[in-house]
Short mmCIF file of C-alpha atoms in Angstrom, two decimals:
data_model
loop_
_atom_site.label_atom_id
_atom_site.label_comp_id
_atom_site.label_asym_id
_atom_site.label_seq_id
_atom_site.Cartn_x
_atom_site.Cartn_y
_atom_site.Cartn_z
CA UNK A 29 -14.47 41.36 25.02
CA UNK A 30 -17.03 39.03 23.41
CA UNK A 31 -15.45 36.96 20.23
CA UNK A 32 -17.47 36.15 17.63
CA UNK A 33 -18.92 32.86 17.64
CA UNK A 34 -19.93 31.37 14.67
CA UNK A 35 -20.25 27.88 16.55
CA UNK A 36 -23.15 25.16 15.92
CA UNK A 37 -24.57 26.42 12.76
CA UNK A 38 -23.81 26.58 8.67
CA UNK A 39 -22.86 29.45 6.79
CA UNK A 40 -24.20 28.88 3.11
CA UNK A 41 -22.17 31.30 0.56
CA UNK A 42 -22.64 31.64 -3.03
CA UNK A 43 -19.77 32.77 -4.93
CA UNK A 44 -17.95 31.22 -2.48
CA UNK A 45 -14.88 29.93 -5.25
CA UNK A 46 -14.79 33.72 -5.85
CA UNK A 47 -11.80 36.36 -4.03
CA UNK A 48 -14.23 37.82 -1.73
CA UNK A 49 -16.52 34.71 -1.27
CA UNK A 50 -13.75 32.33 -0.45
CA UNK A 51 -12.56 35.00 2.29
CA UNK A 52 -15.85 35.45 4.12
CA UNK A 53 -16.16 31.49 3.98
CA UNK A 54 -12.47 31.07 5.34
CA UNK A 55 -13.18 33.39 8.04
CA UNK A 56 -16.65 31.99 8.82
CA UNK A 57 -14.94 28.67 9.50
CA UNK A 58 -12.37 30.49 11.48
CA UNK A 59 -15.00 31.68 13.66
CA UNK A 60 -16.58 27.62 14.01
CA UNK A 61 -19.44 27.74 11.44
CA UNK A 62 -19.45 25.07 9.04
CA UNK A 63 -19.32 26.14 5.97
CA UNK A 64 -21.32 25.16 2.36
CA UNK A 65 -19.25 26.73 -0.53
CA UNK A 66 -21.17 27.16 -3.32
CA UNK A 67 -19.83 28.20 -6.80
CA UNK A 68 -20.55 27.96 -10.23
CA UNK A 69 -16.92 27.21 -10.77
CA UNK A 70 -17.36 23.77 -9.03
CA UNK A 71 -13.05 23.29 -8.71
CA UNK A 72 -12.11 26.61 -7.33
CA UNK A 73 -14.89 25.86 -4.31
CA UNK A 74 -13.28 22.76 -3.41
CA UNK A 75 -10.26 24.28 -3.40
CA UNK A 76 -11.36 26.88 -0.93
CA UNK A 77 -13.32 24.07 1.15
CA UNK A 78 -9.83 21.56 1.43
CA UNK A 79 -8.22 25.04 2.48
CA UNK A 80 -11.19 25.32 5.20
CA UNK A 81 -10.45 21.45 5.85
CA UNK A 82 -6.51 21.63 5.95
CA UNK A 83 -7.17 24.19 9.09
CA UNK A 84 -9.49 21.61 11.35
CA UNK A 85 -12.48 23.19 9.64
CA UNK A 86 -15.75 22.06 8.53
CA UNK A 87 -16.45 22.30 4.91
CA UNK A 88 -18.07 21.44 1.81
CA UNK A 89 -18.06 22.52 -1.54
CA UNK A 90 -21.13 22.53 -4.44
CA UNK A 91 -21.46 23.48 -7.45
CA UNK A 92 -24.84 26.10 -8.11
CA UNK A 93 -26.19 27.83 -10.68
CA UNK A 94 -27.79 30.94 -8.98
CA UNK A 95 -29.78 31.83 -12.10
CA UNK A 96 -31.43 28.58 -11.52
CA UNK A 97 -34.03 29.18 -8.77
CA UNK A 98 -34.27 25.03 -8.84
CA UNK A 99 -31.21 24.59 -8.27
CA UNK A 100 -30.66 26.74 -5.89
CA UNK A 101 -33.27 25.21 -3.94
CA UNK A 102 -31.67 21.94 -4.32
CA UNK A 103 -28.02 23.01 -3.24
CA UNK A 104 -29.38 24.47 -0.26
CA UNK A 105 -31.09 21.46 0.94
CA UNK A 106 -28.38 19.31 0.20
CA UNK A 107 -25.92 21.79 2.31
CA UNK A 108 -28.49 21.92 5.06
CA UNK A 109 -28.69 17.96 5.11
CA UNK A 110 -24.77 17.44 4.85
CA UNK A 111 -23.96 20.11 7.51
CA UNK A 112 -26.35 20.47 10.03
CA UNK A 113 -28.91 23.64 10.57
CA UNK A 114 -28.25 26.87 8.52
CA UNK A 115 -27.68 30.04 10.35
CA UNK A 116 -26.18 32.39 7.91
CA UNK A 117 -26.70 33.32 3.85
CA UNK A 118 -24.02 35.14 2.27
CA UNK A 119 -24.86 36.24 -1.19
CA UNK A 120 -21.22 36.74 -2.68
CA UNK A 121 -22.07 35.50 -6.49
CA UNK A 122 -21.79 38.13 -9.17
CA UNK A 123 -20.87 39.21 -12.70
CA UNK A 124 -19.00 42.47 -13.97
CA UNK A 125 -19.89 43.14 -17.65
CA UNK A 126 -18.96 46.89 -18.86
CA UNK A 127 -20.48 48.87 -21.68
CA UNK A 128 -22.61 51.69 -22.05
CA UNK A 129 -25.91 52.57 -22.08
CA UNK A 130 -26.50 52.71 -25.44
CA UNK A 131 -23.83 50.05 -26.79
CA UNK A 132 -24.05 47.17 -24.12
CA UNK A 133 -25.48 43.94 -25.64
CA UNK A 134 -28.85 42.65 -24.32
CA UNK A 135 -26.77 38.84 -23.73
CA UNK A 136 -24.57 40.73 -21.08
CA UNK A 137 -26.96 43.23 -19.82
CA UNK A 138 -29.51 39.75 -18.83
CA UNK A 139 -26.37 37.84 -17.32
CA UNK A 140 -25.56 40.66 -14.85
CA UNK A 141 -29.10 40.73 -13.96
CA UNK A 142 -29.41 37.28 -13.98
CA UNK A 143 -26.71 36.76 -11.55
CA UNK A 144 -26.31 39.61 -9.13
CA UNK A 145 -29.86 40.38 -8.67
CA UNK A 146 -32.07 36.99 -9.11
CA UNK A 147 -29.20 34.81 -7.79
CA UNK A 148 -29.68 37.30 -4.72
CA UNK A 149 -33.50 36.60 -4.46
CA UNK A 150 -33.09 33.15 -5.72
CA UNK A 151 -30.75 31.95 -2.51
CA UNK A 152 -32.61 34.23 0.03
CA UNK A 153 -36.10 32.67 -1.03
CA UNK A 154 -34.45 28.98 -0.75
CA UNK A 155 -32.46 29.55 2.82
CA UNK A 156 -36.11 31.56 4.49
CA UNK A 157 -37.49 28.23 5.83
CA UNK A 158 -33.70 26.94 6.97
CA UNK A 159 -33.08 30.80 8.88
CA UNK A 160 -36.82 31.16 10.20
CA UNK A 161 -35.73 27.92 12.36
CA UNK A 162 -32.21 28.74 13.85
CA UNK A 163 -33.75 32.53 13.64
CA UNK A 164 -30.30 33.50 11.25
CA UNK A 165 -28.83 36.03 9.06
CA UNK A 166 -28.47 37.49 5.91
CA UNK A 167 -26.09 39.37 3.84
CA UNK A 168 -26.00 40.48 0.82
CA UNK A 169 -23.11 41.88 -1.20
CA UNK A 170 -23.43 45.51 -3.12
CA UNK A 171 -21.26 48.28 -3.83
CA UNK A 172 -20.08 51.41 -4.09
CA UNK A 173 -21.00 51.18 -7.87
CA UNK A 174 -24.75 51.17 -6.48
CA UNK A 175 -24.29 55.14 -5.56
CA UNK A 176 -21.77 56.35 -8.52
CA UNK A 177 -21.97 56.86 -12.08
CA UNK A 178 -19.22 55.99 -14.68
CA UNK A 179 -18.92 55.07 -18.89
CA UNK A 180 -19.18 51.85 -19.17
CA UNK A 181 -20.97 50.27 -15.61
CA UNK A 182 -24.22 50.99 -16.56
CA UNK A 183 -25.24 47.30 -15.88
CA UNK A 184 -23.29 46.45 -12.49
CA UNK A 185 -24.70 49.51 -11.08
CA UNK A 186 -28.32 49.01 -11.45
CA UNK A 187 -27.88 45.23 -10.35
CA UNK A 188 -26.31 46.66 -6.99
CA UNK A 189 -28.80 49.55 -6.26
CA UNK A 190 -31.58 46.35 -7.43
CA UNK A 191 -29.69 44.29 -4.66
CA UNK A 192 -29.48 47.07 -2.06
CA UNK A 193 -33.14 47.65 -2.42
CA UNK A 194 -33.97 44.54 -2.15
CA UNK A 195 -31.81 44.02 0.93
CA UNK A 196 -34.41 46.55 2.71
CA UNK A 197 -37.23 44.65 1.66
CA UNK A 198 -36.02 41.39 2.52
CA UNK A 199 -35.45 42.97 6.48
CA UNK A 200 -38.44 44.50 6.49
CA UNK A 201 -40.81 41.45 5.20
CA UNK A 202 -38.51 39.27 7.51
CA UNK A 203 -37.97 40.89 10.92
CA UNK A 204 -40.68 39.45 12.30
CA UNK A 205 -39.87 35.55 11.41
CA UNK A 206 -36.70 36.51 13.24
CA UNK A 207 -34.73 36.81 10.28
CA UNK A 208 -31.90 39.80 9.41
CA UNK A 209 -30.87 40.89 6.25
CA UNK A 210 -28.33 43.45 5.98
CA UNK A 211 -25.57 44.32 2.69
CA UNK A 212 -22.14 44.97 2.97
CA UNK A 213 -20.57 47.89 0.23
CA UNK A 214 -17.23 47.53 -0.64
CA UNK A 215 -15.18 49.74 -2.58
CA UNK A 216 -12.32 49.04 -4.54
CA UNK A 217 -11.23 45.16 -3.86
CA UNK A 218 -7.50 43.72 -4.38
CA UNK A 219 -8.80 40.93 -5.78
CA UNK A 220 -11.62 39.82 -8.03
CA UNK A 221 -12.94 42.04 -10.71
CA UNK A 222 -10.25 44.36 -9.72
CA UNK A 223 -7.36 41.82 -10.80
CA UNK A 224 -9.53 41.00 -13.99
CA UNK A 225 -9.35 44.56 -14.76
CA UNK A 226 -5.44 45.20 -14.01
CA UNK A 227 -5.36 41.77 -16.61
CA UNK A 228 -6.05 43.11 -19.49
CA UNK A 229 -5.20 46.70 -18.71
CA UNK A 230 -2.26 47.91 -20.90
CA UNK A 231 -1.31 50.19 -17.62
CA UNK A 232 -1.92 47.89 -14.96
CA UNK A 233 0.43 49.90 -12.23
CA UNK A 234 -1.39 53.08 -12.94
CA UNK A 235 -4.92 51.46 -12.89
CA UNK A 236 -3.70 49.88 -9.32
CA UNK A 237 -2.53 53.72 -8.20
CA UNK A 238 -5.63 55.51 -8.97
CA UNK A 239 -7.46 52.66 -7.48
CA UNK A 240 -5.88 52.90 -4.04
CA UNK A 241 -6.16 57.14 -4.45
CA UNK A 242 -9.68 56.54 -4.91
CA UNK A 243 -10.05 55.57 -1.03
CA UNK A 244 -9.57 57.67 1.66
CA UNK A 245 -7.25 55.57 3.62
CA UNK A 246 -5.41 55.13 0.74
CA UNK A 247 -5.31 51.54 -0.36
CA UNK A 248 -8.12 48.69 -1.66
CA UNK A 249 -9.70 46.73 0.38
CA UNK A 250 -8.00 43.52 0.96
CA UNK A 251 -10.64 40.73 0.72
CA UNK A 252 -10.31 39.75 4.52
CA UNK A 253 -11.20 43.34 4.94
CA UNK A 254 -15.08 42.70 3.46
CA UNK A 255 -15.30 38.87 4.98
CA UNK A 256 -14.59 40.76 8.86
CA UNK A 257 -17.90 42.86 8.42
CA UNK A 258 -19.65 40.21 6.87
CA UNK A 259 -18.86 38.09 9.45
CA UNK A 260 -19.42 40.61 12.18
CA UNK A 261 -22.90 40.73 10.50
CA UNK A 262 -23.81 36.95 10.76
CA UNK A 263 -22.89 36.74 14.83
CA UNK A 264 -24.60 37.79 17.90
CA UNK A 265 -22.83 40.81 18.06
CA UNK A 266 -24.89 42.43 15.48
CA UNK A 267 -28.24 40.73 17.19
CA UNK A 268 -29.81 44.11 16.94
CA UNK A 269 -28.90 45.46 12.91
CA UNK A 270 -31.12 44.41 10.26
CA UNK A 271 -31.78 46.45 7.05
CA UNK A 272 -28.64 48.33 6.93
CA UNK A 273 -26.09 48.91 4.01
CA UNK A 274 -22.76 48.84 5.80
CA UNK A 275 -19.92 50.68 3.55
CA UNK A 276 -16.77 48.78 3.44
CA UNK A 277 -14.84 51.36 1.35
CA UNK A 278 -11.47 52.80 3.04
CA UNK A 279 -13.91 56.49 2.69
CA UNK A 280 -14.52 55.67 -0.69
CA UNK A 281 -17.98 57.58 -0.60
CA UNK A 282 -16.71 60.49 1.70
CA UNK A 283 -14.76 62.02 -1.47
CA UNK A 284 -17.41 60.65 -4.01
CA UNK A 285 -20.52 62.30 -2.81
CA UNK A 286 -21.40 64.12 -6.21
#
């Protein structure tokens, strides 16, 4: 059976300090791409790029402001020029702010926006010229919360269903420059927002049940779990999928379909 080969090419990932970003990078590396760590939080990508390094990898980590389209472009020349011809976008950045509808400030209804939906457009715009070269890939990160309702998630909702949509047109404007874009949907992740949440829960061990018993299979999704299909998405072996929303959710959406 083929492997996949991530070989001779850079895999550019924002969020990439992040639980979920720092796995897809790790296991991009695993798979030979070099990889260009990009994170707002400028310490916890170098820590996940001297991991990358400790393991005979090839890695670098910058600091990027996906809100800032300008530096965004920067970053991604800079990654480009440091480590050789991009292949592969993964847009891992994001913010979770809760409150409802009618309660959530305007200050943390913007940020969520800010980051999970023009961070999105801002890195795909910069990496087009890079991709249309080495004819590369695109993912985009969503989720579940795009296709559910709930109290307070009014915000992280929209910016996923915003994302998603914009996932289809990105694949459809850029099939023909030889470009794929596809998103992967988790579900419930043991890591990341779901840690910040079991934080400052005052029943952290009955949010983490009702989590898992959310899933079909019965558990979260580790964060390896997610970086696997995103990789998967970046190689060869997914030459022929572009403008799909693959659901990485244990059957998450199987028992929430109303």
């Amino acid at each position: 059976m083929k492997h996949i080969d991530l070989n001779g090419g850079l895999v550019m990932v924002t969020g990439g300090g992040g639980a979920i970003g720092s796995a897809i990078a790790m296991e991009s590396a695993q798979a030979g791409a070099a990889v260009a760590v990009c994170d707002i939080n400028e310490c916890a990508a170098k820590k996940v790029a001297d991991a990358i390094q400790r393991k005979g990898g090839k890695a670098t980590a910058f600091r990027i402001d996906v809100r800032d389209r300008n530096d965004v472009d920067a970053v991604t020349a800079q990654a480009v020029e440091q480590l050789g011809p991009l292949h592969g976008l993964v847009t891992a950045a994001g913010v979770l702010r809760t409150g409802g509808i009618t309660t959530q400030g305007e200050e943390d209804w913007s940020s969520v926006m800010a980051v999970n939906v023009d961070g999105t457009m801002h890195a795909v715009r910069a990496a087009i010229p890079y991709l249309e070269n080495s004819k590369g890939a695109i993912v985009t990160l969503g989720s579940v919360s795009a296709f559910i309702g709930s109290n307070d998630g009014g915000a992280y909702t929209t910016s996923k269903g915003a994302v998603l949509s914009f996932t289809y047109a990105a694949a459809g404007e850029l099939a023909s420059r030889g470009i794929r874009v596809n998103n992967v949907a988790p579900g419930w992740v043991n890591g990341g927002f779901t840690h910040q949440a079991l934080a400052i829960s005052d029943h952290p061990d009955q949010l983490r049940d009702q989590a898992k018993q959310l899933h079909a299979l019965g558990r979260m999704a580790e964060p390896t779990d997610v970086a696997n299909a995103v990789v998967w998405l970046l190689s060869d072996q997914a030459s022929f999928v572009t403008g799909s929303m693959l659901l990485v959710d244990g059957g998450f959406m199987i028992q929430h379909k109303s």
